[in-house]
């Protein structure tokens, strides 16, 4: 269980990409849960803070997304899991780190920003689980 892992001081690794510690966990308030949902103690939803909004960009916590460079994503970008993790728990941004960028900016108006459509095309080139077999 996640809380047991945190009690032992261990890091929770999700999809080979996100490294969470207990202090990244955001407490869930009962008002955040829909009336038709029932929270069982062992199945409560967990929410983690992964980035801070700075101006028009979410700046991702380098302790959570451990890639060795700043990651900024435009606040209005339509982010999905596919932006972060390819098949077999391959971190998209860790692969990008192999070219040693100073930072990665996706979307928005920064001069070094990668347009969302270009980034989507890039991640579509990652192999599927079928192709990896």
PDB file of C-alpha atoms in Angstrom:
ATOM      1  CA  UNK A   1       0.000   0.000   0.000  1.00  0.00           C
ATOM      2  CA  UNK A   2       1.165   3.516  -0.782  1.00  0.00           C
ATOM      3  CA  UNK A   3       0.899   4.866   2.761  1.00  0.00           C
ATOM      4  CA  UNK A   4       2.934   1.926   4.088  1.00  0.00           C
ATOM      5  CA  UNK A   5       5.634   2.728   1.547  1.00  0.00           C
ATOM      6  CA  UNK A   6       5.656   6.364   2.673  1.00  0.00           C
ATOM      7  CA  UNK A   7       5.720   5.326   6.350  1.00  0.00           C
ATOM      8  CA  UNK A   8       8.904   3.395   5.575  1.00  0.00           C
ATOM      9  CA  UNK A   9      10.382   6.504   3.933  1.00  0.00           C
ATOM     10  CA  UNK A  10      10.328   4.924   0.478  1.00  0.00           C
ATOM     11  CA  UNK A  11       9.694   6.676  -2.819  1.00  0.00           C
ATOM     12  CA  UNK A  12       6.651   5.727  -4.898  1.00  0.00           C
ATOM     13  CA  UNK A  13       7.618   5.368  -8.572  1.00  0.00           C
ATOM     14  CA  UNK A  14       4.678   5.642 -10.972  1.00  0.00           C
ATOM     15  CA  UNK A  15       4.995   4.595 -14.627  1.00  0.00           C
ATOM     16  CA  UNK A  16       8.778   4.787 -14.443  1.00  0.00           C
ATOM     17  CA  UNK A  17       8.467   8.577 -14.534  1.00  0.00           C
ATOM     18  CA  UNK A  18       7.087  10.147 -11.364  1.00  0.00           C
ATOM     19  CA  UNK A  19       9.040   9.824  -8.088  1.00  0.00           C
ATOM     20  CA  UNK A  20       6.722  10.690  -5.198  1.00  0.00           C
ATOM     21  CA  UNK A  21       7.480  11.120  -1.516  1.00  0.00           C
ATOM     22  CA  UNK A  22       4.967  11.590   1.255  1.00  0.00           C
ATOM     23  CA  UNK A  23       5.478  15.374   1.221  1.00  0.00           C
ATOM     24  CA  UNK A  24       4.227  15.523  -2.395  1.00  0.00           C
ATOM     25  CA  UNK A  25       0.874  14.105  -1.284  1.00  0.00           C
ATOM     26  CA  UNK A  26      -2.049  16.522  -1.096  1.00  0.00           C
ATOM     27  CA  UNK A  27      -4.690  15.687   1.486  1.00  0.00           C
ATOM     28  CA  UNK A  28      -8.088  14.871  -0.004  1.00  0.00           C
ATOM     29  CA  UNK A  29     -10.907  16.793   1.611  1.00  0.00           C
ATOM     30  CA  UNK A  30     -14.300  15.131   1.857  1.00  0.00           C
ATOM     31  CA  UNK A  31     -15.843  18.049  -0.084  1.00  0.00           C
ATOM     32  CA  UNK A  32     -13.587  17.122  -3.040  1.00  0.00           C
ATOM     33  CA  UNK A  33     -15.337  13.772  -3.333  1.00  0.00           C
ATOM     34  CA  UNK A  34     -18.626  13.484  -5.220  1.00  0.00           C
ATOM     35  CA  UNK A  35     -21.682  12.513  -3.178  1.00  0.00           C
ATOM     36  CA  UNK A  36     -22.060   9.214  -5.027  1.00  0.00           C
ATOM     37  CA  UNK A  37     -18.500   8.180  -4.163  1.00  0.00           C
ATOM     38  CA  UNK A  38     -17.735   6.193  -1.056  1.00  0.00           C
ATOM     39  CA  UNK A  39     -14.227   6.403   0.298  1.00  0.00           C
ATOM     40  CA  UNK A  40     -12.967   3.243   1.903  1.00  0.00           C
ATOM     41  CA  UNK A  41      -9.919   3.776   4.092  1.00  0.00           C
ATOM     42  CA  UNK A  42      -7.714   1.524   1.982  1.00  0.00           C
ATOM     43  CA  UNK A  43      -8.963   2.866  -1.364  1.00  0.00           C
ATOM     44  CA  UNK A  44      -8.977   6.610  -0.912  1.00  0.00           C
ATOM     45  CA  UNK A  45      -7.870   8.638  -3.942  1.00  0.00           C
ATOM     46  CA  UNK A  46      -4.387  10.090  -3.783  1.00  0.00           C
ATOM     47  CA  UNK A  47      -3.436  13.444  -5.251  1.00  0.00           C
ATOM     48  CA  UNK A  48       0.083  14.706  -5.686  1.00  0.00           C
ATOM     49  CA  UNK A  49       1.398  18.173  -6.440  1.00  0.00           C
ATOM     50  CA  UNK A  50       3.768  17.776  -9.393  1.00  0.00           C
ATOM     51  CA  UNK A  51       4.210  21.356 -10.626  1.00  0.00           C
ATOM     52  CA  UNK A  52       3.791  25.017  -9.740  1.00  0.00           C
ATOM     53  CA  UNK A  53       2.154  27.573 -12.006  1.00  0.00           C
ATOM     54  CA  UNK A  54       4.665  30.327 -12.764  1.00  0.00           C
ATOM     55  CA  UNK A  55       3.287  32.878 -15.212  1.00  0.00           C
ATOM     56  CA  UNK A  56       1.876  30.966 -18.167  1.00  0.00           C
ATOM     57  CA  UNK A  57       3.757  27.725 -17.471  1.00  0.00           C
ATOM     58  CA  UNK A  58       3.610  24.805 -15.097  1.00  0.00           C
ATOM     59  CA  UNK A  59       7.142  24.242 -13.833  1.00  0.00           C
ATOM     60  CA  UNK A  60       7.552  20.610 -12.818  1.00  0.00           C
ATOM     61  CA  UNK A  61       9.190  19.652  -9.540  1.00  0.00           C
ATOM     62  CA  UNK A  62      12.657  18.254 -10.397  1.00  0.00           C
ATOM     63  CA  UNK A  63      12.414  15.823  -7.463  1.00  0.00           C
ATOM     64  CA  UNK A  64       9.292  14.278  -9.012  1.00  0.00           C
ATOM     65  CA  UNK A  65      10.198  14.332 -12.699  1.00  0.00           C
ATOM     66  CA  UNK A  66      13.890  13.486 -12.370  1.00  0.00           C
ATOM     67  CA  UNK A  67      15.283  14.331 -15.785  1.00  0.00           C
ATOM     68  CA  UNK A  68      18.152  16.729 -15.120  1.00  0.00           C
ATOM     69  CA  UNK A  69      16.692  19.853 -16.739  1.00  0.00           C
ATOM     70  CA  UNK A  70      13.749  22.224 -16.132  1.00  0.00           C
ATOM     71  CA  UNK A  71      10.440  21.107 -17.626  1.00  0.00           C
ATOM     72  CA  UNK A  72       7.844  23.771 -18.391  1.00  0.00           C
ATOM     73  CA  UNK A  73       4.459  23.061 -19.951  1.00  0.00           C
ATOM     74  CA  UNK A  74       2.080  25.778 -21.076  1.00  0.00           C
ATOM     75  CA  UNK A  75      -0.878  26.215 -18.738  1.00  0.00           C
ATOM     76  CA  UNK A  76      -3.482  25.618 -21.488  1.00  0.00           C
ATOM     77  CA  UNK A  77      -1.775  22.566 -22.983  1.00  0.00           C
ATOM     78  CA  UNK A  78      -3.922  19.442 -23.264  1.00  0.00           C
ATOM     79  CA  UNK A  79      -1.599  17.187 -21.254  1.00  0.00           C
ATOM     80  CA  UNK A  80      -2.086  13.412 -21.246  1.00  0.00           C
ATOM     81  CA  UNK A  81      -0.162  10.460 -19.768  1.00  0.00           C
ATOM     82  CA  UNK A  82       1.350   9.931 -23.204  1.00  0.00           C
ATOM     83  CA  UNK A  83       3.290  13.165 -22.779  1.00  0.00           C
ATOM     84  CA  UNK A  84       5.246  11.591 -19.926  1.00  0.00           C
ATOM     85  CA  UNK A  85       5.407   7.837 -20.358  1.00  0.00           C
ATOM     86  CA  UNK A  86       5.740   5.577 -23.383  1.00  0.00           C
ATOM     87  CA  UNK A  87       5.300   1.809 -23.363  1.00  0.00           C
ATOM     88  CA  UNK A  88       7.039  -0.312 -20.762  1.00  0.00           C
ATOM     89  CA  UNK A  89       7.418   2.577 -18.351  1.00  0.00           C
ATOM     90  CA  UNK A  90       9.748   4.569 -20.563  1.00  0.00           C
ATOM     91  CA  UNK A  91       9.964   8.186 -19.428  1.00  0.00           C
ATOM     92  CA  UNK A  92       9.551  10.408 -22.496  1.00  0.00           C
ATOM     93  CA  UNK A  93      11.455  13.264 -20.879  1.00  0.00           C
ATOM     94  CA  UNK A  94      14.271  11.001 -19.691  1.00  0.00           C
ATOM     95  CA  UNK A  95      14.770   9.925 -23.324  1.00  0.00           C
ATOM     96  CA  UNK A  96      14.793  13.599 -24.362  1.00  0.00           C
ATOM     97  CA  UNK A  97      17.399  14.263 -21.653  1.00  0.00           C
ATOM     98  CA  UNK A  98      19.882  12.209 -23.680  1.00  0.00           C
ATOM     99  CA  UNK A  99      20.277  15.217 -26.011  1.00  0.00           C
ATOM    100  CA  UNK A 100      21.113  17.342 -22.942  1.00  0.00           C
ATOM    101  CA  UNK A 101      18.741  20.282 -23.385  1.00  0.00           C
ATOM    102  CA  UNK A 102      19.093  23.338 -21.149  1.00  0.00           C
ATOM    103  CA  UNK A 103      15.341  23.061 -20.557  1.00  0.00           C
ATOM    104  CA  UNK A 104      12.236  21.786 -22.310  1.00  0.00           C
ATOM    105  CA  UNK A 105       9.305  24.125 -22.878  1.00  0.00           C
ATOM    106  CA  UNK A 106       6.137  22.795 -24.456  1.00  0.00           C
ATOM    107  CA  UNK A 107       3.536  25.149 -25.870  1.00  0.00           C
ATOM    108  CA  UNK A 108       3.078  28.844 -25.283  1.00  0.00           C
ATOM    109  CA  UNK A 109       5.092  31.763 -26.591  1.00  0.00           C
ATOM    110  CA  UNK A 110       8.604  31.259 -25.205  1.00  0.00           C
ATOM    111  CA  UNK A 111      11.232  31.505 -27.964  1.00  0.00           C
ATOM    112  CA  UNK A 112      12.468  27.949 -27.300  1.00  0.00           C
ATOM    113  CA  UNK A 113       9.013  26.393 -26.931  1.00  0.00           C
ATOM    114  CA  UNK A 114       8.132  23.215 -28.803  1.00  0.00           C
ATOM    115  CA  UNK A 115       4.641  23.637 -30.300  1.00  0.00           C
ATOM    116  CA  UNK A 116       2.141  21.155 -28.841  1.00  0.00           C
ATOM    117  CA  UNK A 117       1.425  19.625 -32.267  1.00  0.00           C
ATOM    118  CA  UNK A 118       5.139  19.015 -32.862  1.00  0.00           C
ATOM    119  CA  UNK A 119       5.520  17.437 -29.415  1.00  0.00           C
ATOM    120  CA  UNK A 120       2.481  15.208 -30.030  1.00  0.00           C
ATOM    121  CA  UNK A 121       4.044  14.079 -33.322  1.00  0.00           C
ATOM    122  CA  UNK A 122       7.349  13.378 -31.559  1.00  0.00           C
ATOM    123  CA  UNK A 123       5.783  11.180 -28.877  1.00  0.00           C
ATOM    124  CA  UNK A 124       3.730   9.325 -31.486  1.00  0.00           C
ATOM    125  CA  UNK A 125       7.073   8.047 -32.856  1.00  0.00           C
ATOM    126  CA  UNK A 126       7.846   6.141 -29.653  1.00  0.00           C
ATOM    127  CA  UNK A 127       7.384   2.390 -30.193  1.00  0.00           C
ATOM    128  CA  UNK A 128       4.207   0.665 -29.029  1.00  0.00           C
ATOM    129  CA  UNK A 129       4.284  -2.436 -26.813  1.00  0.00           C
ATOM    130  CA  UNK A 130       3.543  -4.529 -29.923  1.00  0.00           C
ATOM    131  CA  UNK A 131       6.529  -3.020 -31.751  1.00  0.00           C
ATOM    132  CA  UNK A 132       8.760  -3.692 -28.745  1.00  0.00           C
ATOM    133  CA  UNK A 133       7.987  -7.443 -28.832  1.00  0.00           C
TER     134      UNK A 133
END
